[in-house]
XYZ file of C-alpha atoms in Angstrom:
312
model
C 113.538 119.632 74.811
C 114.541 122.525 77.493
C 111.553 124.910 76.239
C 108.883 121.874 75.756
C 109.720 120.542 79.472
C 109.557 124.668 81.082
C 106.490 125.401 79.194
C 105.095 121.821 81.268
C 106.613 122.609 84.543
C 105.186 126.528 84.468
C 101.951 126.596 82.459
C 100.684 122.824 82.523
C 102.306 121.470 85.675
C 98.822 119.693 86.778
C 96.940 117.630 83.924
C 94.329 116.456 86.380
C 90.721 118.178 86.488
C 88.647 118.718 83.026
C 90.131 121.979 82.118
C 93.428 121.185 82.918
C 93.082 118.457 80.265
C 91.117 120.739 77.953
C 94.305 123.380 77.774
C 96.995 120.555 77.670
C 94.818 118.942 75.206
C 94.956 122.729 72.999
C 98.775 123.124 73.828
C 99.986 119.732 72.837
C 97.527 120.081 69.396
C 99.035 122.981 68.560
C 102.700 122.019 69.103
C 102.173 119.054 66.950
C 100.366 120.862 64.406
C 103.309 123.086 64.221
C 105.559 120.082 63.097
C 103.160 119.021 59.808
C 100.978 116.832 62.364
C 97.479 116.721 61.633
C 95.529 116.074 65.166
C 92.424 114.787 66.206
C 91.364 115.051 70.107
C 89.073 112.155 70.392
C 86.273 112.223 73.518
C 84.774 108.683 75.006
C 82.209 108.797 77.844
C 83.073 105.593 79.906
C 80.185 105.154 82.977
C 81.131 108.278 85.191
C 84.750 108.713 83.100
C 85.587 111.101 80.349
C 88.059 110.213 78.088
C 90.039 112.697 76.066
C 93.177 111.073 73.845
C 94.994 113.194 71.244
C 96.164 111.721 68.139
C 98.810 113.048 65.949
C 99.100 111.407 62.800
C 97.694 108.914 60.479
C 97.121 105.831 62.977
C 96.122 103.558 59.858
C 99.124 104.691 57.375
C 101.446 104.424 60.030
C 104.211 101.623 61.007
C 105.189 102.934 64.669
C 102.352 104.241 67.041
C 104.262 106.154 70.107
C 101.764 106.333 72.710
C 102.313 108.717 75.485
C 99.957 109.288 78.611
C 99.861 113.283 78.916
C 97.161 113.371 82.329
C 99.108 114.048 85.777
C 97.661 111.471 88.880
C 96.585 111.753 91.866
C 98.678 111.961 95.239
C 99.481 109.485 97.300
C 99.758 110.578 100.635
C 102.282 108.294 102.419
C 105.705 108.268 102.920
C 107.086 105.229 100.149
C 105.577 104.673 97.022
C 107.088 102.391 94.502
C 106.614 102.536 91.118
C 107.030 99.606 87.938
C 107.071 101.338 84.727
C 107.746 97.443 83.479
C 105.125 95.348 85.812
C 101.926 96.946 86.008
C 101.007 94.001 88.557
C 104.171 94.145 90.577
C 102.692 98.266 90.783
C 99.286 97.415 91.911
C 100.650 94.735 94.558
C 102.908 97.693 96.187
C 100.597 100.373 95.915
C 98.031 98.572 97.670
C 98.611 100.186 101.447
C 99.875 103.804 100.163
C 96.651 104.322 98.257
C 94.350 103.410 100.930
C 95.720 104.636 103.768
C 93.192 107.272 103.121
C 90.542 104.537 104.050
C 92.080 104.070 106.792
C 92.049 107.292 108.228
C 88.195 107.949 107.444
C 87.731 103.978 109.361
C 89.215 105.483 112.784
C 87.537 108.595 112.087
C 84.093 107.290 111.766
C 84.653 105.329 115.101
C 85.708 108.334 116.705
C 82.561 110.022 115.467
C 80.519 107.161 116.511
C 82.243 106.224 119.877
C 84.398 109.530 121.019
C 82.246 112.210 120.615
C 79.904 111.978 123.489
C 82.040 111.967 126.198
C 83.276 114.980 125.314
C 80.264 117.209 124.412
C 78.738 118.959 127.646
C 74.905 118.798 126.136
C 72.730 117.013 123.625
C 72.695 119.625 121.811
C 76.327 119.982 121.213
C 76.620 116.241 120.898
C 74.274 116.699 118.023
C 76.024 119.599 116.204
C 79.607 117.219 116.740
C 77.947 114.574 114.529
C 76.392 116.881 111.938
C 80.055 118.297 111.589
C 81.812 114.615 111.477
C 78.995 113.622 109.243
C 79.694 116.651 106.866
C 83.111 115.871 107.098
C 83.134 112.205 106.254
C 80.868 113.665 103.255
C 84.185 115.779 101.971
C 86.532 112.813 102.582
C 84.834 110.336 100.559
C 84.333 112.902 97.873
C 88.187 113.327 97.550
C 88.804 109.576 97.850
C 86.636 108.969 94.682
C 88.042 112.207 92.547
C 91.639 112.332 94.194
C 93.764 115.109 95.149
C 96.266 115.987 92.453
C 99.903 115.909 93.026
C 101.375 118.996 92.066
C 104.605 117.757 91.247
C 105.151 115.784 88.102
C 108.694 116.497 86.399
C 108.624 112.787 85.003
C 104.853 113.019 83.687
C 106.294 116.312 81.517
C 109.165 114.189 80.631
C 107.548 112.081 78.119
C 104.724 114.564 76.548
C 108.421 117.007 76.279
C 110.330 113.678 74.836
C 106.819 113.104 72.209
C 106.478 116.436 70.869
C 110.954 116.983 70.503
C 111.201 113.665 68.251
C 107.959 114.858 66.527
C 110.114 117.869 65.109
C 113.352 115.664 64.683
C 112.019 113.689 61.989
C 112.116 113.998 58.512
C 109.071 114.499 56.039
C 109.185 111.082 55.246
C 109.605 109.380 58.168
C 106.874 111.756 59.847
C 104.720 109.803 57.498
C 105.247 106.264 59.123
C 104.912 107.715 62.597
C 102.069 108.448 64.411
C 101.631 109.919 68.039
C 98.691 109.154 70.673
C 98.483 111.399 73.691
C 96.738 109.367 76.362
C 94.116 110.388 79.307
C 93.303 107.904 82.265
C 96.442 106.482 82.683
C 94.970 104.604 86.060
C 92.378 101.976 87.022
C 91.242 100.428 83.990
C 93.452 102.722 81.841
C 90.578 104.110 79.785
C 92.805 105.953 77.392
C 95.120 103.001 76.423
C 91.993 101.113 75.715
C 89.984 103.236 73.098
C 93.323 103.318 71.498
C 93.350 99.605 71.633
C 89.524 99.779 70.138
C 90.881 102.325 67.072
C 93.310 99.919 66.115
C 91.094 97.518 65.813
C 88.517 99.166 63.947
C 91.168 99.844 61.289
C 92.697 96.251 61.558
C 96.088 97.748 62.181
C 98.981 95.639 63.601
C 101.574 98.625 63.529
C 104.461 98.646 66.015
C 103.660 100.239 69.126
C 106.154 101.714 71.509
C 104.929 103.508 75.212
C 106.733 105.883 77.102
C 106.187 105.358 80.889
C 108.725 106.942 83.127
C 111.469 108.222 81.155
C 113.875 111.067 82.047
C 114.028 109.255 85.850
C 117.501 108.689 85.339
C 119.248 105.675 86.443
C 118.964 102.534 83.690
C 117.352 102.990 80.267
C 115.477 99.758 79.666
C 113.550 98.442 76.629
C 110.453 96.247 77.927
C 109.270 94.124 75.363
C 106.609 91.449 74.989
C 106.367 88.393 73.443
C 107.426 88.485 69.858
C 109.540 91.562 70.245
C 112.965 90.890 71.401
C 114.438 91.794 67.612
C 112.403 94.877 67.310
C 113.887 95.795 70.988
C 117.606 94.725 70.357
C 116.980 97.084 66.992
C 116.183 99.896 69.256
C 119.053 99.486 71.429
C 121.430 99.452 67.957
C 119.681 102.443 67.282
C 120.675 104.111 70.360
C 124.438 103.731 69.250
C 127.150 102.288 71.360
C 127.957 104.914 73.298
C 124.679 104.784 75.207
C 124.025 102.010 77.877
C 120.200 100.792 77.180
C 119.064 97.282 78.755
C 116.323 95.298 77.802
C 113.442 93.190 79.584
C 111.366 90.735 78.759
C 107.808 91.203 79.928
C 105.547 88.499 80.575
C 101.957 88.337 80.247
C 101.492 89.068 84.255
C 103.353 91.741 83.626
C 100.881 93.559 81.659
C 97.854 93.410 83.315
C 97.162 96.966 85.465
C 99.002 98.868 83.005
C 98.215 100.264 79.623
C 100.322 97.407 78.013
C 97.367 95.027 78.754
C 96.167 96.723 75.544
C 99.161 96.013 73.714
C 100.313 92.672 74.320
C 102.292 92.773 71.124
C 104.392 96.407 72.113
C 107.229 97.511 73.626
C 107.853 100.064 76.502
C 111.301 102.624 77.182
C 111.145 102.948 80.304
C 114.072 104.318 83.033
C 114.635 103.951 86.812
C 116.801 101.863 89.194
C 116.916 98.169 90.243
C 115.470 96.698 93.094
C 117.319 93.739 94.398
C 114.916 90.778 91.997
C 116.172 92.998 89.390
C 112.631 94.758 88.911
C 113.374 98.054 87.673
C 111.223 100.983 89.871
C 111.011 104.653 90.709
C 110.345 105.725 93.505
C 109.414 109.575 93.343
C 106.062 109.525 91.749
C 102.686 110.692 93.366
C 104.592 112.437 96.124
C 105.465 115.706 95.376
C 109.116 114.949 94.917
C 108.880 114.412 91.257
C 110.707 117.691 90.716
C 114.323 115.947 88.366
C 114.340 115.156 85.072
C 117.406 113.554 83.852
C 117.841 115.754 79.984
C 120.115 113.624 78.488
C 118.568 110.369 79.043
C 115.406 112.245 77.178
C 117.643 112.922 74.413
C 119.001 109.440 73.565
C 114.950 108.216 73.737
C 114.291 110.743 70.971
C 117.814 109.860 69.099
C 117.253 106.342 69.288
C 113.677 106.495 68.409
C 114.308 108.667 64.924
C 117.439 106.550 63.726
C 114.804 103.032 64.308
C 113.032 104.875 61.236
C 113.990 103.430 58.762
């Protein structure tokens, strides 16, 4: 787990622009490969969005499907952001004001372009170069608004791709038969990557069990989120985990899956970690801000212990 989460943090710690996708895309192929895995990195053009998901595995042979977004995001550049590994809509509602406080910024600014500058230039002329500059420069912001800045920080992002690829070469010949891996891009907006998955499945009419990884190694609680029609397979999970090991479980609603990946799987289950807010919504509140720097080791190790002993 130690060398799969250092390799992340020093050679792959952004997963955000083409060829940072292309090499994690290589790495993470490889790695698998190296534990029997045959992989397939699949590409889908969606309007101006490339897709690139790496499977690992034989998605129609097998029974679980552990899906894993690999991409880092981009930063969010104020002070509190809150995030729902459980409530993809209880996300969206908070994240509304940190993510466009960039709009924000270029509103004033264009008023300042269009109402400041002249009483400050001395001559036409330099009134005229002050807007070709503000003009260039509202140019630049918009450009970053639409592609993002990357955060360069994203200890919890490694944490699952590390936790993937260490119960990957934990299980046995047999079980590596029944379990299948999916390595997902565009884990934002419309979550692109969940959905092609979503369309594979469906083009091989499979109904296999499928478990996400969204913010694990956070520390605090280890939760089981599942939807309807998977408490038992979640309270088998937390047997799994043994009784030594503290893991809750959630129900999640239907609300609770739209703006997240799970609106793809409305028939999966999530492990998931962070703290409690006081309605009992579990959160994290590091992400997207450059303080992502802590994974918690040992709550990445029960994930990968509990997940091998639920094969049966």
């Amino acid at each position: 787990m130690k060398e799969y989460l250092e390799y992340l943090t020093k050679h792959l710690p952004v997963r955000f622009s083409k060829r940072q996708k292309q090499n994690a895309a290589a790495w993470i192929s490889d790695e698998m490969e190296k534990q029997g895995y045959l992989c397939e990195t699949i590409r889908h053009k969606k309007y101006f969005t490339s897709v690139r998901n790496i499977v690992a595995g034989n998605l129609k042979q097998a029974k679980t499907i552990i899906v894993v977004p690999y991409d880092t995001p981009s930063r969010v550049f104020w002070h509190k952001f809150l995030y729902y590994p459980l409530d993809g809509n209880l996300s969206a509602r908070k994240s509304l004001f940190p993510m466009y406080v960039p709009i924000f910024l270029l509103y004033f600014l264009m008023l300042a372009l269009m109402y400041g500058i002249p009483y400050f230039m001395p001559t036409p002329e330099a009134v005229s170069a002050a807007y070709i500059a503000g003009i260039v420069l509202l140019v630049l912001i918009v450009a970053l608004l639409a592609k993002g800045i990357p955060t360069r920080k994203n200890a919890i992002y490694h944490a699952g791709v590390a936790t993937a690829l260490e119960l990957a070469a934990s299980l046995e010949k047999e079980q590596k038969r029944n379990v299948a891996f999916v390595f997902t891009d565009q884990n934002s907006g419309k979550f692109y990557g969940a959905y092609y998955v979503r369309l594979r499945l469906d083009e091989l009419k499979k109904s296999a069990q499928v478990i996400t990884l969204n913010g694990v190694g956070a520390g605090g609680e280890l939760v089981i989120g599942y939807t309807k029609g998977q408490k038992k397979n979640a309270q088998e999970l937390i047997k799994a985990a043994g009784k030594h090991h503290r893991v809750a479980s959630k129900s999640m609603d239907s609300e609770m899956l739209v703006q997240s990946a799970m609106q793809y799987f409305p028939k999966g289950i999530v492990v998931a970690s962070g703290v409690y807010d006081e309605k009992h919504n579990l959160y994290i509140d590091r992400l997207r801000r450059n303080h992502d720097d802590q994974v918690y080791e040992k709550q990445l190790e029960v994930i990968v212990s509990m997940l091998k002993n639920n094969q049966k």
